[in-house]
Coordinates of C-alpha atoms and ligand atoms in Angstrom, one line a residue:
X1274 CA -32.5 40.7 15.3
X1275 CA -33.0 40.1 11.7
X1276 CA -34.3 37.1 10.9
X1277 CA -33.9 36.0 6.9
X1278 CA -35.4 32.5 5.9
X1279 CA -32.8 31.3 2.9
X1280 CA -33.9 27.9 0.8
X1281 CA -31.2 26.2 -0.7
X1282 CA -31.9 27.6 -4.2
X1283 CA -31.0 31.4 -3.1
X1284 CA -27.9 30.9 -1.3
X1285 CA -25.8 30.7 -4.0
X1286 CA -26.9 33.9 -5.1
X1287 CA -27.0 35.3 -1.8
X1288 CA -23.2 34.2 -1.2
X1289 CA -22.4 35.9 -4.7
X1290 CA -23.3 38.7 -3.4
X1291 CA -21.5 39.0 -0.4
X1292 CA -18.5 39.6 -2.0
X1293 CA -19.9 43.4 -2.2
X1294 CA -19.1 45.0 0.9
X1295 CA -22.4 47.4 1.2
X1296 CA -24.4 44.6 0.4
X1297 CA -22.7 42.1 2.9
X1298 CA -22.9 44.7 5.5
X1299 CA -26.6 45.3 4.9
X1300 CA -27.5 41.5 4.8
X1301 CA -25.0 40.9 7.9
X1302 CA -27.6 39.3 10.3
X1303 CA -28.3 36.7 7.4
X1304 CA -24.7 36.0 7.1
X1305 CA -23.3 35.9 10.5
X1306 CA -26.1 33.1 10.3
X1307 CA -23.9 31.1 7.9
X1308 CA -24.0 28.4 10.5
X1309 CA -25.1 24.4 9.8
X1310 CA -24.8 21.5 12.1
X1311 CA -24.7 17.7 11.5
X1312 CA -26.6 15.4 13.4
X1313 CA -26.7 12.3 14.0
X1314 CA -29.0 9.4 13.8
X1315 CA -29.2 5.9 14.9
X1316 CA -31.2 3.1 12.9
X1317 CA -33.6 1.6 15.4
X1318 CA -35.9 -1.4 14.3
X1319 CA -37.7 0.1 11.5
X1320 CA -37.3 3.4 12.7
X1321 CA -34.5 5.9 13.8
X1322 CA -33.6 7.6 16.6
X1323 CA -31.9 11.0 17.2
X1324 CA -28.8 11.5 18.8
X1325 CA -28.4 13.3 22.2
X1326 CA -27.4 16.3 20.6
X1327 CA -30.3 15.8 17.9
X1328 CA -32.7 15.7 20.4
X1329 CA -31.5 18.8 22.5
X1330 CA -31.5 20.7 18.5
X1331 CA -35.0 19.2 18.8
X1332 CA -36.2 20.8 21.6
X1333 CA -34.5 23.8 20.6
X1334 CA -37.1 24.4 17.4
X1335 CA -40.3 22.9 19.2
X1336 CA -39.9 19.8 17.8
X1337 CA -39.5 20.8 14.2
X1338 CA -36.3 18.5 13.9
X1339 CA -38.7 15.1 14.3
X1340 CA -41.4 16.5 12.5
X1341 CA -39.3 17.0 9.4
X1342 CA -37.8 13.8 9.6
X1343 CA -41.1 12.4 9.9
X1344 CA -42.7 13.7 7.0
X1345 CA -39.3 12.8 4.8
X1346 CA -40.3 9.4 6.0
X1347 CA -38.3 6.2 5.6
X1348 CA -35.6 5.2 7.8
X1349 CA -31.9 7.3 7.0
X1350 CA -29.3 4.0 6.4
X1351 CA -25.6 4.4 7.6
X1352 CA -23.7 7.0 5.2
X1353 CA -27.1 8.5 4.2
X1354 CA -27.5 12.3 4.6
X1355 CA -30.9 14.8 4.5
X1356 CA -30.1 18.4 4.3
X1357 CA -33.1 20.1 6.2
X1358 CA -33.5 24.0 6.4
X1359 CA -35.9 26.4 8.0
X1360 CA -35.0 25.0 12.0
X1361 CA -33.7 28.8 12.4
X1362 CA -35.2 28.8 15.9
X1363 CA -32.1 26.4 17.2
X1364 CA -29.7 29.2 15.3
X1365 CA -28.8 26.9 12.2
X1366 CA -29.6 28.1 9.1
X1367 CA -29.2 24.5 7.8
X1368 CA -29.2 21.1 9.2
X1369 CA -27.6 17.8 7.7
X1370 CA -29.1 14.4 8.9
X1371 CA -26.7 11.7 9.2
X1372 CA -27.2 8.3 9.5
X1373 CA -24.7 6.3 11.4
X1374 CA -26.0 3.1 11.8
X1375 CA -27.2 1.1 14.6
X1376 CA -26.2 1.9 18.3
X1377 CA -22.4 0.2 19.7
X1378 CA -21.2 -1.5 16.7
X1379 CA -17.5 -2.1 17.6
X1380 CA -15.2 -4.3 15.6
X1381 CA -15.6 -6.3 12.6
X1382 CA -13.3 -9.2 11.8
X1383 CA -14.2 -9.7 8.6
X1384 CA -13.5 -6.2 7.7
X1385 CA -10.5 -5.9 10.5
X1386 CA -12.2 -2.5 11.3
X1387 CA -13.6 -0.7 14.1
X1388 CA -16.8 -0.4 12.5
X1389 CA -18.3 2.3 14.4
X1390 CA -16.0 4.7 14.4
X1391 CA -15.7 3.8 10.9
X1392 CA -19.2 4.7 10.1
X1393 CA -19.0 8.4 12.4
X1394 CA -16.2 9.4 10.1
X1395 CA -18.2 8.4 6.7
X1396 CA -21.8 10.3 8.0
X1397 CA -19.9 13.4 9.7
X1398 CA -17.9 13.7 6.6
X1399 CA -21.2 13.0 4.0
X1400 CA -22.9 16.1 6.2
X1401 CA -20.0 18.3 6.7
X1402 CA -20.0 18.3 2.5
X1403 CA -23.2 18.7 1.9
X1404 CA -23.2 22.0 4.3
X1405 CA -20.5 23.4 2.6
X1406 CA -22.1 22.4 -0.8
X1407 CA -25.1 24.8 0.6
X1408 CA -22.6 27.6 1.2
X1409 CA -22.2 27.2 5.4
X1410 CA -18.8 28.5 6.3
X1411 CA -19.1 27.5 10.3
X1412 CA -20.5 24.1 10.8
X1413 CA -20.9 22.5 14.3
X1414 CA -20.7 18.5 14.5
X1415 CA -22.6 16.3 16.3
X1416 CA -19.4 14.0 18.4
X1417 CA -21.9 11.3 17.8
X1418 CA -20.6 9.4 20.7
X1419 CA -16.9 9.5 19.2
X1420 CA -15.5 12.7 18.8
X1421 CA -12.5 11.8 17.9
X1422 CA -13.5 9.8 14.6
X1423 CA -16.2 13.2 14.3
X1424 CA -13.3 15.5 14.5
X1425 CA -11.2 13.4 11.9
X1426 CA -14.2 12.7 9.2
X1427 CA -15.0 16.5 9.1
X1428 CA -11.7 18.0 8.7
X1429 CA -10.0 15.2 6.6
X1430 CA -13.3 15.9 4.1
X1431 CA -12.9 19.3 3.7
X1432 CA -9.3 19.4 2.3
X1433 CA -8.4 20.7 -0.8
X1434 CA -5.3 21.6 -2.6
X1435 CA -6.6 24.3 -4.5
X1436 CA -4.3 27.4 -4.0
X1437 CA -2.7 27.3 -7.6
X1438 CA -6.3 27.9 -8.8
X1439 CA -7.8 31.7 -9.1
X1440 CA -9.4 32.8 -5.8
X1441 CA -12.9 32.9 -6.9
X1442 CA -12.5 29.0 -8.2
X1443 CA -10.8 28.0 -4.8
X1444 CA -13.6 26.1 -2.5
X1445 CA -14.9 28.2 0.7
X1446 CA -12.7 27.7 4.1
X1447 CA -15.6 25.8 6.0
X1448 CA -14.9 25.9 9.5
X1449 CA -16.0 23.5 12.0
X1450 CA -16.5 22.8 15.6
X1451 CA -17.4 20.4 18.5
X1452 CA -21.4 20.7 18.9
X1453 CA -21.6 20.5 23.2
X1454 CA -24.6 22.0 24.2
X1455 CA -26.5 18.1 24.9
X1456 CA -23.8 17.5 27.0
X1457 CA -24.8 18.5 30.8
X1458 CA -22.1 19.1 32.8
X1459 CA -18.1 18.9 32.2
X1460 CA -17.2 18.7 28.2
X1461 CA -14.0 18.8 27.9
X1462 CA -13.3 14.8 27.6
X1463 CA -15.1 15.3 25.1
X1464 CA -13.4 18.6 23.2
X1465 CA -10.1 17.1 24.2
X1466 CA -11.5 13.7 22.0
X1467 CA -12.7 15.9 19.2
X1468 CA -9.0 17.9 19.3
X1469 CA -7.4 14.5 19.6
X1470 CA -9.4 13.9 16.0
X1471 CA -8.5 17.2 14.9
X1472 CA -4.6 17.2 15.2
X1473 CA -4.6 13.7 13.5
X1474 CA -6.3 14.6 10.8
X1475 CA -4.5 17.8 10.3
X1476 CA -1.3 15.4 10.4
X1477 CA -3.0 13.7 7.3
X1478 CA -3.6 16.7 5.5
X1479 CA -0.2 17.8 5.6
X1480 CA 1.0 14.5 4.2
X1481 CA -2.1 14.7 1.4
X1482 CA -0.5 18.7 0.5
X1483 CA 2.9 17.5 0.5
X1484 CA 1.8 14.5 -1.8
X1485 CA -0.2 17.0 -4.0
X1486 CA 1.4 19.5 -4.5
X1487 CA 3.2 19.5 -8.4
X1488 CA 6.9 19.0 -8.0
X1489 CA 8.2 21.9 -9.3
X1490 CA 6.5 23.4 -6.3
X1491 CA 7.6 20.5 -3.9
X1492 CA 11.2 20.1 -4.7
X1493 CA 14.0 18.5 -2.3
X1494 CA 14.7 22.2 -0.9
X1495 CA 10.9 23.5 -0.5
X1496 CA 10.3 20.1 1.3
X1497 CA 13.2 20.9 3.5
X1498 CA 12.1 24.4 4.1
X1499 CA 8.5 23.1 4.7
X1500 CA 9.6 21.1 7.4
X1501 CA 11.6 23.8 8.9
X1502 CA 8.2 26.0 9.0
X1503 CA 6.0 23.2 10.1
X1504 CA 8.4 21.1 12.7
X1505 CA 10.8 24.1 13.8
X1506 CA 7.6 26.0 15.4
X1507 CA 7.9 22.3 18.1
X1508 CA 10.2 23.2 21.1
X1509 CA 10.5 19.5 21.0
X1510 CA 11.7 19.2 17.1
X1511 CA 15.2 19.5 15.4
X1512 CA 15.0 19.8 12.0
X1513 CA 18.9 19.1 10.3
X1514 CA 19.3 19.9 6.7
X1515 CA 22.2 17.5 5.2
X1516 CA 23.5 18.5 1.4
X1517 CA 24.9 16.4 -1.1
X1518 CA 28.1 16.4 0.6
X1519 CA 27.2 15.7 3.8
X1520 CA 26.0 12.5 1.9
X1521 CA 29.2 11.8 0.0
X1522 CA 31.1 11.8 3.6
X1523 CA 28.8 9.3 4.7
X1524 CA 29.5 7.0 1.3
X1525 CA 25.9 6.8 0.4
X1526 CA 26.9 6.4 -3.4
X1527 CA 23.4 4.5 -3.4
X1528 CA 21.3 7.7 -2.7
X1529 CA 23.4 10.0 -5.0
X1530 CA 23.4 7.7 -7.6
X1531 CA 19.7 8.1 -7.9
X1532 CA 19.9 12.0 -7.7
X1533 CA 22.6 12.3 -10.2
X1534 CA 20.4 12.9 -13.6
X1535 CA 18.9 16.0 -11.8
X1536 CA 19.6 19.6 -11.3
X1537 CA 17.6 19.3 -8.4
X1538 CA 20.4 19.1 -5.4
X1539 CA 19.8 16.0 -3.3
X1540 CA 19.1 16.4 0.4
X1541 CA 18.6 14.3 3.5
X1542 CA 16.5 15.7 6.4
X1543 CA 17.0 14.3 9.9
X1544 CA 14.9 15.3 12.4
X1545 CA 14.4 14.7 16.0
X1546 CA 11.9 14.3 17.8
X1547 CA 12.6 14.6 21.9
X1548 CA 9.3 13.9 23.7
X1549 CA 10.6 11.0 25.8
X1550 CA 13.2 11.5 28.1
X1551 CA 16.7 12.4 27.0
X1552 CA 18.4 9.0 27.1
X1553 CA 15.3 7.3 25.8
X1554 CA 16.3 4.8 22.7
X1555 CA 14.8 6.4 19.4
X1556 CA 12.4 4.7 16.9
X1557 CA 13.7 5.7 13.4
X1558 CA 11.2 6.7 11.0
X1559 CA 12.2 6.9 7.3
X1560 CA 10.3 7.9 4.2
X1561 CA 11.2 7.7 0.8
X1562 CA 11.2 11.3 -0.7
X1563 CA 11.4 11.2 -4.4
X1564 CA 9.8 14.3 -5.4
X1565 CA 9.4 13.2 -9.0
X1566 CA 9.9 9.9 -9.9
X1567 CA 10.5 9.7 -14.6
X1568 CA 11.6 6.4 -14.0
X1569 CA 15.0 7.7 -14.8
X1570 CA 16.9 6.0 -17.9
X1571 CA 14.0 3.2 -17.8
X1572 CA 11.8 5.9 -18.5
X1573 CA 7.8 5.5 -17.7
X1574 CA 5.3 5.2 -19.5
X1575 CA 3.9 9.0 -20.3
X1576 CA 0.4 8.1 -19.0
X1577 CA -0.1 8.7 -15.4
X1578 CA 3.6 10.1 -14.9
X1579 CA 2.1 13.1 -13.0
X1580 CA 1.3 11.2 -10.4
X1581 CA 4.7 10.3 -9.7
X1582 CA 5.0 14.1 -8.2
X1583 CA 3.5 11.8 -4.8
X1584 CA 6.3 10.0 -5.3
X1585 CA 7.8 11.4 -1.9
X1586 CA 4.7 9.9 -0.1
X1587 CA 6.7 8.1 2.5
X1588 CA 8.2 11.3 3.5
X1589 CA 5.6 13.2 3.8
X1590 CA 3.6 10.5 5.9
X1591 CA 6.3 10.9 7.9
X1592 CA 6.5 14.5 8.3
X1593 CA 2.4 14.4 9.3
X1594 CA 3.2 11.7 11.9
X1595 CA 5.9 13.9 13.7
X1596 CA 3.2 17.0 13.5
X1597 CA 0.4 15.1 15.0
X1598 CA 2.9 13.4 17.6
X1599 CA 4.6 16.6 18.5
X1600 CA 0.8 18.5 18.8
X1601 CA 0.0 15.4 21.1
X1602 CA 3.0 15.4 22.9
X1603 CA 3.9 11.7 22.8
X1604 CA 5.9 10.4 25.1
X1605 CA 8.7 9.2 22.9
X1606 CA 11.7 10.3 21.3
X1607 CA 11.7 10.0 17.4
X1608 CA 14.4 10.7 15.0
X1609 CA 12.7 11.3 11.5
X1610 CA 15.3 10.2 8.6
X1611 CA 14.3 11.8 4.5
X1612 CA 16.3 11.2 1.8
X1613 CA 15.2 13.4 -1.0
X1614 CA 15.7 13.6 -4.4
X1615 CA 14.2 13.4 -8.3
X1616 CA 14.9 10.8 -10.3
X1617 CA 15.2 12.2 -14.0
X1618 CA 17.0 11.2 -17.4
X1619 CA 20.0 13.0 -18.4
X1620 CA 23.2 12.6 -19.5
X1621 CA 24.3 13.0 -16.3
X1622 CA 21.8 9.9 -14.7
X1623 CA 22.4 6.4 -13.6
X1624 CA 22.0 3.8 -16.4
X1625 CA 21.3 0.3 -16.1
X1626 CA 23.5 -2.0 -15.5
X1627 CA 26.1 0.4 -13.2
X1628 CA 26.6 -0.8 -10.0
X1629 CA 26.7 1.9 -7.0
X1630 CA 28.4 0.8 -3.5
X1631 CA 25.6 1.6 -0.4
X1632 CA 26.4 2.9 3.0
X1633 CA 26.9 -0.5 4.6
X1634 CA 29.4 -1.5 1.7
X1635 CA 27.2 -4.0 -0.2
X1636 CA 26.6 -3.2 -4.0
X1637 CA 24.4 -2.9 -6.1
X1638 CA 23.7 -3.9 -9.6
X1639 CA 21.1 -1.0 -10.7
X1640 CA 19.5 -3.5 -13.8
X1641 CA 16.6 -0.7 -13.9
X1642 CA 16.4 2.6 -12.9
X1643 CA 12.8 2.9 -11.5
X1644 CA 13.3 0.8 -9.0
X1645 CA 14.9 4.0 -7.5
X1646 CA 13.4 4.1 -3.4
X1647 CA 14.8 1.1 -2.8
X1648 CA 18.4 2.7 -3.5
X1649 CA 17.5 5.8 -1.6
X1650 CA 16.3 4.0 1.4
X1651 CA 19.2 1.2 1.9
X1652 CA 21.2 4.2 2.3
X1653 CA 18.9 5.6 4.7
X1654 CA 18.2 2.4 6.2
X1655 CA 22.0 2.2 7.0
X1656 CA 22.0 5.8 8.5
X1657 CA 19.1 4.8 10.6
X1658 CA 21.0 1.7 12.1
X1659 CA 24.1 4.0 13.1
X1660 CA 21.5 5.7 16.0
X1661 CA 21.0 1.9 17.2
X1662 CA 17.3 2.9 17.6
X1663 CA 14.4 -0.1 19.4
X1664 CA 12.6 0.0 15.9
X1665 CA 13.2 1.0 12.5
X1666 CA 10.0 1.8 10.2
X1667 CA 10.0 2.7 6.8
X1668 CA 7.2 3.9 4.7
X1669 CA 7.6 4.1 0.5
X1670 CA 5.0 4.6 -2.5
X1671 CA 8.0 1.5 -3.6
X1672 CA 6.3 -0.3 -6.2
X1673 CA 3.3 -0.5 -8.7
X1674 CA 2.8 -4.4 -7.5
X1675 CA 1.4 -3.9 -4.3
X1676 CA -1.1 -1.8 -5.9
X1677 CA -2.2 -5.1 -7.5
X1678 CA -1.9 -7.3 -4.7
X1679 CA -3.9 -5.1 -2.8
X1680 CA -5.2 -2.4 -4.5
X1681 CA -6.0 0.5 -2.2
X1682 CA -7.6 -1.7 0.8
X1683 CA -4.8 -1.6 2.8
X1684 CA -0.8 -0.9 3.1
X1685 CA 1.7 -3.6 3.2
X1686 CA 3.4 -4.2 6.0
X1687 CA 6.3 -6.6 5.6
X1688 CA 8.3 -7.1 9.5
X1689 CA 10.4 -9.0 11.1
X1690 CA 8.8 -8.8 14.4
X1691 CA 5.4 -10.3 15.2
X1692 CA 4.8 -8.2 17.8
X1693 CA 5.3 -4.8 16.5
X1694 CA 2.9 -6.4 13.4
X1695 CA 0.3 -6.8 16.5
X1696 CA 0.7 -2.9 17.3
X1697 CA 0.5 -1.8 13.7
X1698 CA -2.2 -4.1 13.1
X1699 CA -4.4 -3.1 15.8
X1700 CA -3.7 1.0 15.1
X1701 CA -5.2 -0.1 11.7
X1702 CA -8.2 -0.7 13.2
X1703 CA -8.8 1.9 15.0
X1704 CA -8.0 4.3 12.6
X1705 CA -9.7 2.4 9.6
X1706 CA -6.6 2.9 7.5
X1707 CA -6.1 -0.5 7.4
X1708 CA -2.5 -2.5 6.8
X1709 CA -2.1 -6.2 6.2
X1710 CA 1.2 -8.5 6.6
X1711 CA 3.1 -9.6 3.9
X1712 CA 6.4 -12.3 4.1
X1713 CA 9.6 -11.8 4.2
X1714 CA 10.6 -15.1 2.8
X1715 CA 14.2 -16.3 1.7
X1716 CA 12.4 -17.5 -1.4
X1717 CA 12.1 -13.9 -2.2
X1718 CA 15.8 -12.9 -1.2
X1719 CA 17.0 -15.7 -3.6
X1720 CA 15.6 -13.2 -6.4
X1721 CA 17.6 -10.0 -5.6
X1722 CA 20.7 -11.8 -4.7
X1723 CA 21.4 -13.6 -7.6
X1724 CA 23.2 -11.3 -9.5
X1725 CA 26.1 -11.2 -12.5
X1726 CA 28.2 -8.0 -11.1
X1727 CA 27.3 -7.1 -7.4
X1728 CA 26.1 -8.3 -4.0
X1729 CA 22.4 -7.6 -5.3
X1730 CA 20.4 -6.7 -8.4
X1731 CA 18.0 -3.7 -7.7
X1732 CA 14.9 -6.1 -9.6
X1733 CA 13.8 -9.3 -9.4
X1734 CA 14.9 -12.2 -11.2
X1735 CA 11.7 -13.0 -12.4
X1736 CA 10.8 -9.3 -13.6
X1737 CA 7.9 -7.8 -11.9
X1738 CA 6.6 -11.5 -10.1
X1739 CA 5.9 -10.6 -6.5
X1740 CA 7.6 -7.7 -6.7
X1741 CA 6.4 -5.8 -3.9
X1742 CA 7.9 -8.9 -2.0
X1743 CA 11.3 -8.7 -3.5
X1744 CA 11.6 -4.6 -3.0
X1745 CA 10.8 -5.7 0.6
X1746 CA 13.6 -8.6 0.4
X1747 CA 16.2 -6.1 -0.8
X1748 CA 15.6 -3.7 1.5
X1749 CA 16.0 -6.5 4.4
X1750 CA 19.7 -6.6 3.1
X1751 CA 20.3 -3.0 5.2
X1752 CA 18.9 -3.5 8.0
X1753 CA 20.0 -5.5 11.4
X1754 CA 17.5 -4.3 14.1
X1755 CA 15.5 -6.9 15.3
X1756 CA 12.6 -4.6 14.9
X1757 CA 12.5 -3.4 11.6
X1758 CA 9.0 -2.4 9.6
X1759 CA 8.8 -1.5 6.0
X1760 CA 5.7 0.0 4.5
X1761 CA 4.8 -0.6 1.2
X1762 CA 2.0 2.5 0.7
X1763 CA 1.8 3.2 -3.2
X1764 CA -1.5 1.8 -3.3
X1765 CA -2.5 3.2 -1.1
X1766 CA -1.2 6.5 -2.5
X1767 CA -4.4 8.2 -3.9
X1768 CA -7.8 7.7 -3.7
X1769 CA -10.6 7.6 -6.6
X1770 CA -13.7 7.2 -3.7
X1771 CA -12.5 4.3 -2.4
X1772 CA -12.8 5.8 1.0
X1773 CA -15.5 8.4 1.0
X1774 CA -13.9 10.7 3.8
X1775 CA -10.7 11.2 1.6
X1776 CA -12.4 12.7 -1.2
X1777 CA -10.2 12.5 -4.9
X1778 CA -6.4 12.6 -4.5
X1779 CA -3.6 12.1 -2.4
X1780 CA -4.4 10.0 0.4
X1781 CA -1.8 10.6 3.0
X1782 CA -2.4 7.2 4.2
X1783 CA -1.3 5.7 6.6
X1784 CA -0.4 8.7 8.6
X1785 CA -2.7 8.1 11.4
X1786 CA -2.2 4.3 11.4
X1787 CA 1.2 5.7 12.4
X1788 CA 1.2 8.0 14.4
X1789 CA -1.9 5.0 16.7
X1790 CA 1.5 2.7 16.5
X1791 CA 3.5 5.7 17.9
X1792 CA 0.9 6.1 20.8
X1793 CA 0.9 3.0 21.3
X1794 CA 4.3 2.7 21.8
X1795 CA 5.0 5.4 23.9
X1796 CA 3.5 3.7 26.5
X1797 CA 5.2 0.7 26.4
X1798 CA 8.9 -0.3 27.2
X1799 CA 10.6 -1.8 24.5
X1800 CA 14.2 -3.5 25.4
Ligands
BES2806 N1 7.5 5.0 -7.5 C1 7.4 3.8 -8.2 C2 6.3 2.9 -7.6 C3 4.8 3.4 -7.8 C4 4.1 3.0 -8.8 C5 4.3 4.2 -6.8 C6 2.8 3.4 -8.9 C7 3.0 4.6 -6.9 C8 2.2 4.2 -8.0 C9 8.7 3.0 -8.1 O1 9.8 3.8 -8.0 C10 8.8 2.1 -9.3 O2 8.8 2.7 -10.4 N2 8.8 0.8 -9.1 C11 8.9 -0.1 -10.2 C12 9.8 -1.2 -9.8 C13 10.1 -2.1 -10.9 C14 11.0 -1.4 -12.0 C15 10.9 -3.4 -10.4 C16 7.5 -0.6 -10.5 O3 6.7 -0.8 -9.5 O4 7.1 -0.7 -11.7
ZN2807 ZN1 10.6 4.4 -9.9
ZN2808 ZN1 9.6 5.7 -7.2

């Protein structure tokens, strides 16, 4: 065996090179060696302590691990990474440090989070980066006593939308595994936790590369071919492509109205989900899908208007739940209901002031023409109550006010049901993608209802006042079912570094908050 010592400040070279295939074969031994591992560490009294699988790493290199860390000095806080090298002797070419707090640190109130599972995703993700930074293509992970929150700060770190950029600018495919050797005995609760972490973050991914992707490559008909590719593959999932007349049939003049100004056909998607038993009521899951949201008439502003490509964040949350739930085979039936469309200016578009007739035969002053979701979904809404399913939830990037109310620190729920707010409430602390209840006052129905031409005005009286609350109010308008849940998630849409694991762009939060609810739920009998 070949044994090649690299620092830090060769590597890059070194990984130049092995685009040359004589030179990559000679070096092989060195890069078959491309291997890292993050370990973790617990802050004890002044000091720190290795984890179990630190301490077998340790043995592995005579010690070397400690002695490193010792010299570096100082104790490594929470979220604090060292990158050591030269440890070849336990078959890492590099190793990355992470801190991850003190010992059993479970939930914290004030932050409504399960803090350490929090802080595993934050470290693993901090060291996972930093190896690929180095140049490691295969990292293994230290579970860090929750392999599940491991699994998800690794992968949901390393995702990038970068294959509209030149190959040789696109970031390296890092892979990463479950580190097991500390473990003596039987592993697999363990790998089965870290696959657990794995498929829900993958879900999340899928949501973030829907979300990302620009929308003349994410249209209403690549959407619905992407869930085809994605879902179809599920013995368990339908995947039902409805056109613009299967819409017309089913009067929803409130969708099409929106969809009108584009050349971009309209579509709905419905698909099931059948991992319950056959007779088993449904829980309908609806996202909004605008896949580019102009404002319409009531043009936006020009800043920021690319960001509106996300605009279909609801449905792709939704289309990440139903991969993760159908990977984990929940025990629930699911019927998954998208209503997609742009909403563009033309001659052709919805202008303010026309009133539009929904599914449910209540109509609709349109007074401005961004507040488009909210005419997508009451048709969808409608749809959804035709299946008479135990719970309706709907998720929708449905207003820039939420975004002030609560920034990025957690989704708004708005429900009718304090019980299912218990469910959602407590997934959102187990996942750290947090949500927080919001009312559904009359106070704010007052606002929507009062209205010169039709049943309801599609704004609030009072302009943009609590206007996440009066989207949510008008929306309450299409729905019956005693369990009904609406999402408000555009601030929650994309992430600056709010939430380090995330990285810069589309969040695809809450998908894992959902599909926690889901898991929940699938083990409990609603009537
Ligand atoms: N898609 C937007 C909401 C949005 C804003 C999502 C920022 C993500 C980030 C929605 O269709 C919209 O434009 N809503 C209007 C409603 C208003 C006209 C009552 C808004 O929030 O300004
Ligand atoms: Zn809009
Ligand atoms: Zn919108």
């Amino acid at each position: 065996m070949v044994w090649v010592r690299v620092s830090s400040l060769h590597r890059p070279v070194l990984r130049n090179f092995c685009h040359y295939k004589a030179l990559s074969r000679s070096f092989s031994a060195t890069i078959s060696k491309h291997r890292g591992v993050v370990v973790g560490v617990y802050e004890e009294g002044e000091g720190i302590q290795l984890s179990q699988a630190g301490e077998t790493i340790n043995k592995q290199c005579g010690g070397q691990l400690q002695r490193q860390l010792k010299q570096a000095g100082r104790k490594l806080k929470a979220g604090k990474t060292r990158v050591l090298f030269g440890l070849d002797e336990a078959g890492f070419s590099s190793v990355a440090v992470v801190g991850v707090g003190k010992k059993g640190v479970g939930y914290n109130e004030q932050e409504q989070v399960e803090e350490g599972r929090e802080r595993v995703r934050k470290a693993v993700a901090n060291g996972v980066r930093q190896l690929s930074e180095v140049g490691e293509v295969n990292v293994d992970v230290d579970p860090c006593g929750d392999a599940e929150a491991a699994a998800e700060g690794a992968l949901l770190s390393l995702f990038s939308y970068d294959e509209l950029k030149a190959k040789d600018s696109r970031k390296p495919r890092v892979h990463t595994s479950c580190f097991t050797d500390h473990i003596q005995g039987d592993s697999t609760t363990t790998k089965e936790s870290w696959q657990r972490g794995v498929t829900l973050a993958e879900g999340q991914n899928l949501a973030r590369y829907l979300m990302e992707a620009p929308s003349n490559y994410m249209t209403p008909s690549i959407f619905a071919r992407l869930a085809q590719d994605k879902l179809g593959q599920s013995q368990q999932c339908t995947v039902t492509v409805r056109n613009k007349a299967w819409a017309e049939e089913h009067k929803m003049e409130s969708f099409l109205s929106v969809a009108k100004g584009s050349v971009e056909q309209p579509l709905f998607l419905e698909i099931d989900y059948q991992g319950g038993a056959p007779g088993d009521t449904p829980i309908a899951l609806v996202g909004k899908g605008i896949t580019f949201d102009s404002g319409g008439i009531s043009l936006k502003p020009g800043a920021d208007m690319d960001k509106m490509r996300a605009d279909m964040g609801g449905a792709a949350c939704v289309m990440g739940a139903l991969l993760a739930t159908s990977r984990l085979r929940l025990p629930v039936n699911i019927k998954g209901l998208i209503p997609l469309c742009e909403n563009m200016p033309s001659s052709r578009a919805l202008k303010p002031g026309d009133v539009v007739r929904a599914m449910n035969g209540k109509t609709i002053q349109v007074d401005n023409t961004d507040a488009e979701g909210r005419l997508i979904l009451a048709d969808a809404l409608c749809y959804a109550e035709t299946f008479n399913p135990s719970l309706i939830l709907d998720l929708a990037t449905l207003t820039g006010a939420v975004a002030v109310a609560l920034g990025s620190g957690a989704t708004a729920v708005y429900t009718n049901s304090t019980s299912m707010w218990d469910v959602i409430h407590k997934a959102g602390t187990r996942t750290g993608d947090r949500v927080w209840r919001m009312p559904l006052f009359k106070h704010y129905t007052n606002q929507v209802t009062h209205c010169d031409l039709a049943d309801l005005n599609n704004i609030g009286k009072y302009s943009r006042e609590g206007g996440s609350c009066t989207a949510a109010a008008f929306l309450k308008e299409f729905v019956t079912n005693k369990r009904w849940l609406h999402l408000d998630i555009a601030g929650v849409m994309m992430n600056k570094d709010e939430v380090p694991y995330l990285g810069k762009g589309m969040a695809g939060r809450p998908t894992r908050t959902l599909v926690e609810f889901l898991n929940t739920l699938s083990r409990q009998k609603l009537d």
